[in-house]
């Protein structure tokens, strides 16, 4: 038995949607700063269930590591300041919080030649971009689904949180960010 088509299709759509062209209400806008500090990624919200705790506890560090690598390339000529470097003078701030982490698994009886467990990790992210004066330039809620197939009962080393990092990095290109008519969004602070 294979994963149901709607679940697999939804996961594929969420991942591919990040790579799509600008929507009609979006435009690339230059970042009004020389440097952008990536704050440490945090895990907020209710604690994950026991079976997901290890995977969700690793998510902030993995996401932050991927973001640092991806954003360095996407932000140029704006410099990326990693979390451990402290506050840059005259720089803006990028805050990424994991508001929800949900791990789902399905076991399949497909024989010994193929993986028999599918894991789906859903992360709900809150992304905020602040200018050097602390004004909100961009605020987004992003949800991603990462999928892994394995024959082991844990996805701890199968899921790496690259898809959510890619979704956040795709909000930036060549010293610009995706500004929509609604930015900054009227979202409550986490």
Short mmCIF file of C-alpha atoms in Angstrom, two decimals:
data_model
loop_
_atom_site.label_atom_id
_atom_site.label_comp_id
_atom_site.label_asym_id
_atom_site.label_seq_id
_atom_site.Cartn_x
_atom_site.Cartn_y
_atom_site.Cartn_z
CA UNK A 1 0.00 0.00 0.00
CA UNK A 2 1.38 3.46 -0.95
CA UNK A 3 0.74 6.92 0.62
CA UNK A 4 -2.59 8.34 -0.41
CA UNK A 5 -2.48 10.60 -3.43
CA UNK A 6 -3.98 13.69 -1.70
CA UNK A 7 -1.34 13.67 1.06
CA UNK A 8 1.55 13.16 -1.36
CA UNK A 9 0.15 15.77 -3.75
CA UNK A 10 -0.27 18.31 -0.94
CA UNK A 11 3.33 17.81 0.19
CA UNK A 12 4.62 18.21 -3.35
CA UNK A 13 2.50 21.34 -3.91
CA UNK A 14 3.74 23.01 -0.71
CA UNK A 15 7.37 22.39 -1.64
CA UNK A 16 7.02 23.46 -5.28
CA UNK A 17 4.96 26.54 -4.45
CA UNK A 18 8.04 28.16 -2.95
CA UNK A 19 9.85 27.93 -6.30
CA UNK A 20 7.09 29.59 -8.28
CA UNK A 21 7.17 33.05 -9.83
CA UNK A 22 6.09 36.19 -8.00
CA UNK A 23 2.37 36.43 -7.47
CA UNK A 24 0.55 39.37 -9.01
CA UNK A 25 0.39 41.19 -5.68
CA UNK A 26 4.15 40.76 -5.04
CA UNK A 27 7.17 42.75 -6.20
CA UNK A 28 10.91 42.52 -5.55
CA UNK A 29 11.92 45.40 -3.25
CA UNK A 30 15.53 46.34 -2.37
CA UNK A 31 16.55 45.64 1.21
CA UNK A 32 17.13 49.04 2.93
CA UNK A 33 20.24 47.87 4.79
CA UNK A 34 23.85 46.83 4.30
CA UNK A 35 23.68 43.87 6.69
CA UNK A 36 20.97 41.47 7.82
CA UNK A 37 21.27 39.56 11.07
CA UNK A 38 19.70 36.10 11.27
CA UNK A 39 18.44 35.71 14.82
CA UNK A 40 18.58 32.22 16.36
CA UNK A 41 15.68 30.09 15.12
CA UNK A 42 13.35 29.19 17.98
CA UNK A 43 10.83 26.41 18.61
CA UNK A 44 7.67 27.76 20.22
CA UNK A 45 4.20 26.50 20.88
CA UNK A 46 3.16 23.36 22.71
CA UNK A 47 5.81 20.67 23.22
CA UNK A 48 5.69 17.98 20.56
CA UNK A 49 4.43 14.48 21.32
CA UNK A 50 6.96 12.00 22.69
CA UNK A 51 7.48 10.26 19.35
CA UNK A 52 8.29 13.60 17.68
CA UNK A 53 10.27 15.29 20.45
CA UNK A 54 13.78 14.44 19.19
CA UNK A 55 12.95 15.37 15.59
CA UNK A 56 11.31 18.66 16.59
CA UNK A 57 14.06 19.53 19.09
CA UNK A 58 16.65 19.25 16.28
CA UNK A 59 14.59 21.35 13.84
CA UNK A 60 15.64 24.88 14.95
CA UNK A 61 19.38 24.19 14.70
CA UNK A 62 19.07 22.37 11.37
CA UNK A 63 16.81 25.06 9.92
CA UNK A 64 19.17 27.80 11.12
CA UNK A 65 22.22 26.07 9.58
CA UNK A 66 20.49 25.67 6.21
CA UNK A 67 19.22 29.27 6.32
CA UNK A 68 22.70 30.64 6.98
CA UNK A 69 24.08 28.84 3.92
CA UNK A 70 21.18 29.65 1.60
CA UNK A 71 20.77 33.29 2.65
CA UNK A 72 24.46 34.10 2.22
CA UNK A 73 24.01 33.47 -1.50
CA UNK A 74 20.51 34.95 -1.84
CA UNK A 75 21.14 38.23 0.03
CA UNK A 76 24.32 39.41 -1.73
CA UNK A 77 25.25 42.26 -1.97
CA UNK A 78 23.63 42.59 1.49
CA UNK A 79 25.84 40.80 4.04
CA UNK A 80 24.38 38.06 6.23
CA UNK A 81 25.36 38.21 9.90
CA UNK A 82 24.96 34.77 11.55
CA UNK A 83 23.31 34.48 14.98
CA UNK A 84 26.57 33.92 16.84
CA UNK A 85 28.09 37.19 15.51
CA UNK A 86 25.87 39.54 17.56
CA UNK A 87 24.09 42.74 16.57
CA UNK A 88 25.37 44.48 13.42
CA UNK A 89 25.51 48.27 13.34
CA UNK A 90 23.08 49.62 10.77
CA UNK A 91 21.65 46.23 9.98
CA UNK A 92 18.23 44.69 9.85
CA UNK A 93 17.00 41.49 11.47
CA UNK A 94 15.41 38.29 10.21
CA UNK A 95 13.44 36.34 12.81
CA UNK A 96 12.25 32.79 12.11
CA UNK A 97 10.16 30.95 14.70
CA UNK A 98 8.78 27.42 14.50
CA UNK A 99 5.27 27.80 15.90
CA UNK A 100 4.25 24.20 15.30
CA UNK A 101 6.05 20.93 14.65
CA UNK A 102 4.01 17.86 13.79
CA UNK A 103 5.37 14.44 12.88
CA UNK A 104 3.12 11.83 11.28
CA UNK A 105 4.06 8.31 10.26
CA UNK A 106 2.48 5.58 8.17
CA UNK A 107 3.66 2.00 8.00
CA UNK A 108 3.25 0.17 4.72
CA UNK A 109 3.41 -3.54 3.97
CA UNK A 110 5.38 -3.38 0.72
CA UNK A 111 7.86 -6.19 1.14
CA UNK A 112 11.50 -6.23 2.16
CA UNK A 113 12.90 -4.54 -0.96
CA UNK A 114 11.34 -1.10 -0.30
CA UNK A 115 11.06 1.26 2.69
CA UNK A 116 8.12 0.42 4.85
CA UNK A 117 7.64 3.57 6.95
CA UNK A 118 6.79 7.05 5.62
CA UNK A 119 7.32 10.06 7.86
CA UNK A 120 5.80 13.50 7.24
CA UNK A 121 7.19 16.47 9.18
CA UNK A 122 5.04 19.60 9.10
CA UNK A 123 6.57 22.87 10.31
CA UNK A 124 4.55 26.05 10.79
CA UNK A 125 6.88 29.04 10.59
CA UNK A 126 6.54 32.70 11.47
CA UNK A 127 8.98 34.87 9.46
CA UNK A 128 9.60 38.55 10.21
CA UNK A 129 11.99 40.94 8.48
CA UNK A 130 12.80 44.14 10.39
CA UNK A 131 14.64 47.19 9.08
CA UNK A 132 17.50 48.80 11.10
CA UNK A 133 14.98 50.95 13.03
CA UNK A 134 12.90 47.90 14.00
CA UNK A 135 10.03 48.51 11.58
CA UNK A 136 8.45 45.36 10.12
CA UNK A 137 9.10 45.09 6.37
CA UNK A 138 7.79 41.57 5.83
CA UNK A 139 5.78 39.14 7.93
CA UNK A 140 4.72 35.72 6.70
CA UNK A 141 3.27 32.50 7.99
CA UNK A 142 4.76 29.55 6.10
CA UNK A 143 3.86 25.87 6.38
CA UNK A 144 6.05 23.15 4.90
CA UNK A 145 5.88 19.38 4.73
CA UNK A 146 8.99 17.23 4.46
CA UNK A 147 8.71 13.55 3.64
CA UNK A 148 11.11 10.65 4.32
CA UNK A 149 10.88 6.92 3.65
CA UNK A 150 12.85 4.53 5.80
CA UNK A 151 12.88 1.05 7.21
CA UNK A 152 13.81 2.30 10.69
CA UNK A 153 11.27 3.36 13.34
CA UNK A 154 12.69 6.90 13.64
CA UNK A 155 13.18 9.66 11.06
CA UNK A 156 15.78 11.42 13.21
CA UNK A 157 18.51 11.22 10.57
CA UNK A 158 16.22 11.15 7.53
CA UNK A 159 14.59 14.58 7.90
CA UNK A 160 16.96 17.54 7.56
CA UNK A 161 14.69 20.64 7.45
CA UNK A 162 16.03 21.82 4.08
CA UNK A 163 12.54 22.41 2.53
CA UNK A 164 11.48 25.01 5.13
CA UNK A 165 14.86 26.76 4.85
CA UNK A 166 14.40 26.90 1.08
CA UNK A 167 10.91 28.40 1.49
CA UNK A 168 12.26 31.19 3.70
CA UNK A 169 15.33 31.81 1.50
CA UNK A 170 13.07 32.12 -1.55
CA UNK A 171 11.68 35.32 -0.03
CA UNK A 172 15.04 36.93 -0.92
CA UNK A 173 17.06 37.40 -4.11
CA UNK A 174 20.05 39.62 -5.01
CA UNK A 175 19.66 42.00 -2.05
CA UNK A 176 15.88 42.20 -2.45
CA UNK A 177 12.85 40.71 -0.69
CA UNK A 178 9.37 39.70 -1.84
CA UNK A 179 7.08 42.51 -0.79
CA UNK A 180 3.36 42.05 -1.12
CA UNK A 181 0.69 44.70 -0.86
CA UNK A 182 -0.23 43.34 2.56
CA UNK A 183 3.25 43.71 4.12
CA UNK A 184 3.79 44.20 6.90
CA UNK A 185 1.08 41.71 7.78
CA UNK A 186 -1.05 42.38 10.82
CA UNK A 187 0.02 39.28 12.67
CA UNK A 188 0.44 39.16 16.42
CA UNK A 189 4.00 38.74 17.67
CA UNK A 190 4.75 35.19 18.82
#
